[in-house]
Short mmCIF file of C-alpha atoms in Angstrom, two decimals:
data_model
loop_
_atom_site.label_atom_id
_atom_site.label_comp_id
_atom_site.label_asym_id
_atom_site.label_seq_id
_atom_site.Cartn_x
_atom_site.Cartn_y
_atom_site.Cartn_z
CA LEU A 1 117.02 176.94 227.46
CA PHE A 2 119.70 174.59 226.17
CA LEU A 3 118.74 171.90 228.69
CA SER A 4 115.09 172.31 227.77
CA LYS A 5 115.87 171.78 224.08
CA MET A 6 117.95 168.72 224.90
CA LYS A 7 115.09 167.22 226.91
CA ASP A 8 112.68 167.87 224.05
CA LEU A 9 115.10 166.21 221.63
CA VAL A 10 115.46 163.14 223.87
CA SER A 11 111.69 162.98 224.23
CA PHE A 12 111.24 163.17 220.46
CA GLU A 13 113.80 160.42 219.86
CA ARG A 14 112.11 158.20 222.41
CA ASN A 15 108.69 158.79 220.88
CA ASN A 16 110.07 158.09 217.41
CA GLU A 17 111.69 154.87 218.60
CA ALA A 18 108.49 153.83 220.39
CA HIS A 19 106.50 154.44 217.20
CA LYS A 20 108.83 152.13 215.25
CA LEU A 21 108.54 149.44 217.91
CA LEU A 22 104.74 149.62 217.94
CA LYS A 23 104.69 149.32 214.17
CA GLN A 24 106.90 146.23 214.35
CA ILE A 25 104.68 144.74 217.06
CA ASN A 26 101.65 145.19 214.80
CA GLN A 27 103.41 143.31 212.00
CA TYR A 28 104.32 140.44 214.31
CA LEU A 29 100.79 140.28 215.75
CA GLU A 30 99.44 139.74 212.24
CA GLN A 31 101.86 136.87 211.60
CA GLU A 32 102.11 135.02 214.94
CA SER A 33 99.16 132.69 214.37
CA LYS A 34 100.76 131.46 211.16
CA PHE A 35 103.66 129.89 213.07
CA LEU A 36 101.72 128.19 215.87
CA PRO A 37 101.60 124.39 216.13
CA ARG A 38 98.34 122.87 214.89
CA PRO A 39 95.92 122.53 217.87
CA SER A 40 94.51 119.19 216.71
CA GLY A 41 98.04 117.82 216.46
CA LEU A 42 98.82 118.98 220.01
CA ASP A 43 95.62 117.28 221.19
CA ALA A 44 96.78 114.02 219.59
CA ILE A 45 100.18 114.28 221.32
CA GLU A 46 98.53 114.86 224.70
CA ALA A 47 96.40 111.74 224.21
CA ILE A 48 99.46 109.54 223.63
CA LEU A 49 100.32 107.17 226.46
CA GLU A 50 103.90 106.56 227.55
CA ASN A 51 103.93 103.01 226.18
CA ASP A 52 102.59 104.03 222.76
CA ASP A 53 104.95 104.03 219.81
CA CYS A 54 104.61 107.78 219.27
CA VAL A 55 106.22 110.89 220.73
CA SER A 56 104.54 111.84 224.02
CA PRO A 57 104.68 115.22 225.81
CA LYS A 58 107.32 113.79 228.14
CA LEU A 59 109.55 112.71 225.25
CA ARG A 60 109.03 116.07 223.59
CA ASP A 61 110.12 117.93 226.74
CA ALA A 62 113.19 115.73 227.09
CA LYS A 63 114.18 116.48 223.50
CA VAL A 64 113.79 120.23 224.07
CA GLU A 65 116.13 119.92 227.06
CA ASP A 66 118.63 118.29 224.69
CA LEU A 67 118.23 121.21 222.29
CA ARG A 68 118.92 123.62 225.13
CA SER A 69 122.10 121.72 225.99
CA LEU A 70 123.19 121.73 222.35
CA THR A 71 122.58 125.48 222.20
CA ARG A 72 124.84 126.07 225.20
CA PHE A 73 127.47 123.59 224.07
CA PHE A 74 127.91 125.14 220.62
CA GLY A 75 127.49 128.70 221.90
CA CYS A 76 124.43 129.40 219.75
CA SER A 77 122.02 132.23 220.48
CA THR A 78 118.73 132.03 222.35
CA GLU A 79 117.02 132.85 219.05
CA THR A 80 118.39 129.64 217.54
CA PHE A 81 117.07 127.58 220.45
CA VAL A 82 113.61 129.18 220.39
CA LEU A 83 113.33 128.72 216.63
CA ALA A 84 114.43 125.07 216.89
CA VAL A 85 111.70 124.45 219.48
CA ASN A 86 109.16 126.17 217.24
CA LEU A 87 110.13 124.00 214.26
CA LEU A 88 109.99 120.87 216.41
CA ASP A 89 106.52 121.62 217.79
CA ARG A 90 105.09 122.60 214.43
CA PHE A 91 106.41 119.40 212.84
CA LEU A 92 105.18 117.17 215.68
CA SER A 93 101.72 118.72 215.39
CA LEU A 94 101.62 117.82 211.68
CA MET A 95 103.26 114.39 211.58
CA LYS A 96 103.22 111.28 213.76
CA VAL A 97 106.79 110.65 214.81
CA ARG A 98 108.08 107.46 216.37
CA PRO A 99 110.38 107.79 219.39
CA LYS A 100 113.26 106.14 217.50
CA HIS A 101 113.13 108.96 214.92
CA LEU A 102 112.94 111.78 217.46
CA PRO A 103 116.75 112.11 217.93
CA CYS A 104 117.21 112.62 214.20
CA LEU A 105 114.35 115.12 214.13
CA GLY A 106 115.78 117.03 217.08
CA ILE A 107 119.22 117.35 215.49
CA GLY A 108 117.59 118.26 212.18
CA VAL A 109 115.50 121.16 213.50
CA PHE A 110 118.46 122.45 215.52
CA HIS A 111 120.70 122.40 212.45
CA LEU A 112 118.02 124.14 210.36
CA ALA A 113 117.54 126.79 213.04
CA ALA A 114 121.28 127.38 213.29
CA LYS A 115 121.56 127.76 209.51
CA THR A 116 118.69 130.26 209.60
CA ILE A 117 119.92 132.38 212.52
CA GLU A 118 123.64 131.98 213.07
CA GLU A 119 126.47 133.39 211.01
CA GLU A 120 128.08 130.85 208.73
CA CYS A 121 131.19 130.54 210.88
CA ASN A 122 129.08 129.63 213.93
CA ILE A 123 126.94 126.92 212.32
CA PRO A 124 127.86 123.47 213.70
CA SER A 125 128.59 120.91 211.02
CA ALA A 126 126.28 117.94 210.63
CA HIS A 127 129.19 115.63 211.43
CA ASP A 128 129.92 117.44 214.70
CA LEU A 129 126.24 117.40 215.73
CA LEU A 130 126.00 113.65 215.21
CA ARG A 131 129.30 112.99 216.94
CA ILE A 132 128.46 115.10 220.00
CA SER A 133 124.92 113.73 220.30
CA HIS A 134 126.04 110.09 220.06
CA CYS A 135 123.35 109.42 217.45
CA LYS A 136 123.45 106.22 215.45
CA PHE A 137 122.16 107.65 212.18
CA THR A 138 124.32 109.09 209.41
CA VAL A 139 124.80 112.51 207.84
CA SER A 140 122.69 111.30 204.90
CA ASP A 141 119.87 110.40 207.30
CA LEU A 142 120.09 113.87 208.82
CA LYS A 143 119.92 115.55 205.41
CA ARG A 144 116.84 113.50 204.50
CA MET A 145 115.18 114.49 207.77
CA GLU A 146 115.94 118.16 207.16
CA LYS A 147 114.43 117.87 203.68
CA ILE A 148 111.25 116.34 205.14
CA VAL A 149 110.96 119.13 207.72
CA TYR A 150 111.53 121.73 205.00
CA GLU A 151 108.76 120.27 202.83
CA LYS A 152 106.20 119.78 205.61
CA LEU A 153 106.73 123.33 206.96
CA ASN A 154 106.83 124.81 203.44
CA GLY A 155 110.29 126.23 204.09
CA GLU A 156 108.85 128.79 206.52
CA PHE A 157 111.71 128.90 209.01
CA LYS A 158 111.78 132.62 209.82
CA ALA A 159 108.99 132.25 212.33
CA VAL A 160 107.60 134.90 214.66
CA THR A 161 108.39 133.56 218.13
CA THR A 162 107.94 134.60 221.74
CA LEU A 163 111.50 135.90 221.74
CA HIS A 164 110.63 138.50 219.10
CA PHE A 165 107.81 139.88 221.23
CA LEU A 166 109.95 139.70 224.36
CA HIS A 167 112.63 141.86 222.75
CA LEU A 168 110.11 144.35 221.37
CA TYR A 169 108.16 144.64 224.62
CA HIS A 170 111.39 145.02 226.59
CA ALA A 171 112.63 147.78 224.27
CA LEU A 172 109.25 149.52 224.42
CA VAL A 173 109.28 149.52 228.20
CA HIS A 174 112.73 151.09 228.25
CA CYS A 175 111.62 153.80 225.84
CA HIS A 176 109.22 155.02 228.52
CA VAL A 177 111.41 154.48 231.56
CA THR A 178 112.97 157.63 232.94
CA GLU A 179 116.47 157.69 234.34
CA GLY A 180 116.87 156.20 237.78
CA LYS A 181 113.93 153.82 237.37
CA GLU A 182 114.07 150.05 237.54
CA PHE A 183 115.22 148.20 234.46
CA LEU A 184 114.13 144.78 233.31
CA ILE A 185 117.05 142.44 232.66
CA LEU A 186 116.69 140.91 229.21
CA ASP A 187 119.06 137.98 229.86
CA ARG A 188 116.97 136.94 232.83
CA LEU A 189 113.78 137.10 230.78
CA GLU A 190 115.36 135.02 228.01
CA ALA A 191 116.48 132.41 230.54
CA GLN A 192 112.94 132.20 231.92
CA LEU A 193 111.60 131.79 228.40
CA LYS A 194 113.93 128.84 227.85
CA ALA A 195 112.55 127.18 230.96
CA CYS A 196 109.00 127.65 229.68
CA ASN A 197 109.93 126.26 226.25
CA CYS A 198 110.88 123.01 227.98
CA ARG A 199 107.24 122.49 229.06
CA PHE A 200 104.74 121.08 226.59
CA VAL A 201 101.89 123.15 228.02
CA PHE A 202 103.35 126.34 226.53
CA THR A 203 103.11 124.99 222.97
CA ARG A 204 99.54 126.34 223.00
CA ALA A 205 100.44 129.85 224.14
CA LYS A 206 100.48 132.70 221.67
CA PRO A 207 103.97 134.24 221.52
CA SER A 208 102.67 137.73 222.35
CA VAL A 209 100.76 136.47 225.41
CA LEU A 210 103.64 134.36 226.72
CA ALA A 211 106.10 137.24 226.32
CA LEU A 212 103.80 139.67 228.15
CA SER A 213 103.24 137.08 230.92
CA LEU A 214 106.99 136.90 231.54
CA LEU A 215 107.26 140.70 231.60
CA THR A 216 104.29 141.03 233.94
CA LEU A 217 105.81 138.65 236.48
CA GLU A 218 109.09 140.57 236.46
CA VAL A 219 107.32 143.90 236.92
CA GLU A 220 105.35 142.45 239.83
CA ASN A 221 108.61 141.34 241.43
CA LEU A 222 110.02 144.85 241.03
CA LYS A 223 106.79 146.32 242.48
CA SER A 224 107.00 149.32 240.16
CA SER A 225 103.73 151.14 239.50
CA ASP A 226 105.30 153.04 236.58
CA LEU A 227 106.42 149.85 234.84
CA PHE A 228 103.06 148.24 235.49
CA GLU A 229 101.34 151.16 233.79
CA ILE A 230 103.51 150.62 230.72
CA ILE A 231 102.67 146.91 230.73
CA LEU A 232 98.97 147.76 230.73
CA ARG A 233 99.48 149.99 227.70
CA ILE A 234 101.31 147.20 225.87
CA GLN A 235 98.54 144.77 226.77
CA LYS A 236 95.91 147.11 225.39
CA HIS A 237 97.87 147.77 222.20
CA SER A 238 98.42 144.03 221.63
CA LYS A 239 94.72 143.34 222.29
CA ILE A 240 95.45 140.72 224.94
CA SER A 241 92.53 140.05 227.25
CA HIS A 242 92.91 140.13 231.03
CA CYS A 243 91.62 136.56 231.16
CA ASP A 244 94.27 135.21 228.78
CA LEU A 245 97.05 137.13 230.47
CA ALA A 246 96.01 135.95 233.95
CA TYR A 247 95.77 132.32 232.79
CA TRP A 248 99.21 132.16 231.17
CA ARG A 249 100.84 134.33 233.82
CA GLU A 250 99.77 131.75 236.42
CA LEU A 251 101.20 128.87 234.38
CA VAL A 252 104.46 130.76 233.86
CA SER A 253 104.69 131.49 237.58
CA LYS A 254 104.17 127.81 238.42
CA CYS A 255 106.73 126.72 235.82
CA LEU A 256 109.41 129.08 237.14
CA ALA A 257 108.62 128.13 240.74
CA ASP A 258 108.97 124.42 239.90
CA TYR A 259 112.22 125.08 238.08
CA SER A 260 113.64 126.99 241.04
CA SER A 261 112.58 124.37 243.58
CA PRO A 262 115.14 122.04 245.24
CA GLU A 263 113.43 119.05 243.62
CA CYS A 264 114.36 120.28 240.15
CA CYS A 265 117.69 118.98 238.86
CA LYS A 266 120.22 121.76 238.77
CA PRO A 267 123.78 121.88 237.55
CA ASP A 268 126.73 121.73 239.83
CA ASN A 269 128.85 123.39 237.14
CA LYS A 270 131.38 120.58 237.10
CA LYS A 271 134.39 121.10 234.91
CA LEU A 272 134.46 119.12 231.70
CA VAL A 273 136.62 116.03 232.11
CA TRP A 274 138.59 114.28 229.40
CA ILE A 275 137.59 110.65 229.87
CA VAL A 276 139.64 107.91 228.17
CA SER A 277 138.11 104.47 227.74
CA ARG A 278 140.21 101.39 228.42
CA ARG A 279 139.96 100.28 224.80
CA THR A 280 141.21 103.64 223.57
CA ALA A 281 143.92 103.80 226.24
CA ARG A 282 145.40 100.50 225.04
CA HIS A 283 145.90 101.97 221.58
CA LEU A 284 147.30 105.28 222.74
CA GLN A 285 151.01 105.85 222.56
CA ASN A 286 153.10 106.83 225.51
CA SER A 287 153.52 110.36 224.21
CA TYR A 288 149.90 111.14 225.06
CA TYR A 289 150.54 110.50 228.72
CA SER A 290 154.18 111.39 229.19
CA VAL A 291 155.06 114.91 230.26
CA PRO A 292 158.49 116.10 229.13
CA GLU A 293 160.89 117.16 231.87
CA LEU A 294 161.39 120.87 231.35
CA PRO A 295 164.44 122.66 232.76
CA THR A 296 164.05 124.05 236.25
CA ILE A 297 163.66 127.81 236.39
CA PRO A 298 166.24 129.20 238.83
CA GLU A 299 164.83 131.24 241.71
CA ALA A 300 167.73 133.69 241.66
CA GLY A 301 165.78 135.88 239.25
CA CYS A 302 168.05 135.72 236.18
CA PHE A 303 169.79 133.22 233.93
CA SER A 304 173.43 133.07 233.19
CA GLU A 305 174.13 132.87 229.50
CA THR A 306 175.19 129.20 229.81
CA GLU A 307 172.04 128.21 231.72
CA SER A 308 169.86 130.03 229.21
CA GLU A 309 171.38 128.22 226.24
CA ASP A 310 171.14 124.83 227.97
CA SER A 311 167.52 125.45 228.82
CA CYS A 312 166.64 126.36 225.25
CA GLU A 313 168.37 123.23 223.97
CA GLU A 314 166.54 120.98 226.41
CA MET A 315 163.14 122.49 225.60
CA SER A 316 163.80 122.20 221.87
CA CYS A 317 164.63 118.53 222.28
CA CYS A 318 161.44 117.90 224.16
CA GLU A 319 159.33 119.65 221.55
CA ASP A 320 161.02 117.76 218.74
CA GLY A 321 160.47 114.53 220.59
CA LEU A 322 156.75 115.15 220.79
CA SER A 323 156.34 116.29 217.23
CA ASN A 324 158.42 113.44 215.78
CA THR A 325 156.68 110.67 217.71
CA PRO A 326 155.02 108.36 215.18
CA GLN A 327 151.24 108.15 215.55
CA ASN A 328 148.62 105.70 214.53
CA ASP A 329 146.71 107.66 211.88
CA ALA A 330 143.29 106.30 212.67
CA GLU A 331 143.61 106.63 216.41
CA GLY A 332 145.40 109.96 216.21
CA GLU A 333 142.56 111.53 214.28
CA PHE A 334 139.88 110.11 216.52
CA PHE A 335 141.30 110.77 219.97
CA PRO A 336 141.95 114.50 220.12
CA GLN A 337 138.68 115.51 218.45
CA ASP A 338 136.00 112.85 218.58
CA LEU A 339 136.76 111.50 222.02
CA LEU A 340 137.27 114.95 223.50
CA HIS A 341 133.99 116.21 222.07
CA GLN A 342 132.13 113.09 223.17
CA SER A 343 133.44 113.25 226.73
CA LYS A 344 132.62 116.95 226.90
CA TRP A 345 129.08 116.28 225.73
CA GLN A 346 128.58 113.42 228.20
CA ASN A 347 129.57 115.67 231.08
CA PHE A 348 127.82 118.68 229.62
CA CYS A 349 124.44 116.93 229.46
CA PHE A 350 124.46 116.63 233.24
CA GLN A 351 124.96 120.39 233.65
CA THR A 352 121.45 121.85 233.70
CA GLN A 353 122.47 125.30 234.82
CA SER A 354 119.74 127.30 236.51
CA PRO A 355 118.76 129.95 233.96
CA PHE A 356 117.82 132.63 236.44
#
């Protein structure tokens, strides 16, 4: 009797949670069209040739790859990346942007997304973003760009994105999954979504449809009839037609297959290297390169009192020597931070880690 009551309680809690999720899905379904890029603007971007002085689909995709690298480098969330892409696409569909202004726009939407999503302590500073990205414009230029984006998008930054639907659909599936059944891995789904965001074709997909397409592919890979039944219920509730789902599911499948192919550039996970230019090396002082000779640790297993005192004295001298070494103020400030960050970013950009 006790076990029966516990099962009923668990069932009630699951049903209650599922009801909340369905209610949230309904709210997002009503709002998703509001945050889609303008179709006529996307048509204009597709018509742009590579030699035209406007942002083409290829340039847009390259900039989104940069945003993905920035997200990883600064440790920002997937939500920040997805929102930054949404802001970028919505702005590009409203305004004609020249390629020379695209770097400033990319940094601007990323900074705006980070300020919208991340906690204050995790928001990269404008100075750091410009320094890492090797951009030639100034902090003032970046602030002006952010103001333009804010005005053109009417300050509507809390957009309903594919990630919102992906999280809700994933949670809804798990509300109906009994113990011992297959589970969908959310991190894997998020990684696949990032790969899709890097393709211009998915700028036209409704967030709800794209999220369900990703889930459907995963369920097909698991070959679970129970999960597939849940997906069908979600599809019906979201009023997504079989035709739309089949169309976008096919494009998602092709995108993920291309990304996983040997022809696609993948990271080799190289360690970040601190690279020093010749010009900088000439100005560096010897203390940056010299390694103090520390006392040898005896292998006998213990120090005598005399050895211990001598060792402490020698180590103290070395530390004082390093701390008292005069430094060039300008070079000292630049080298440890700016140069280190720049070299990290240069190496980091070549690490396109496979997301799944």
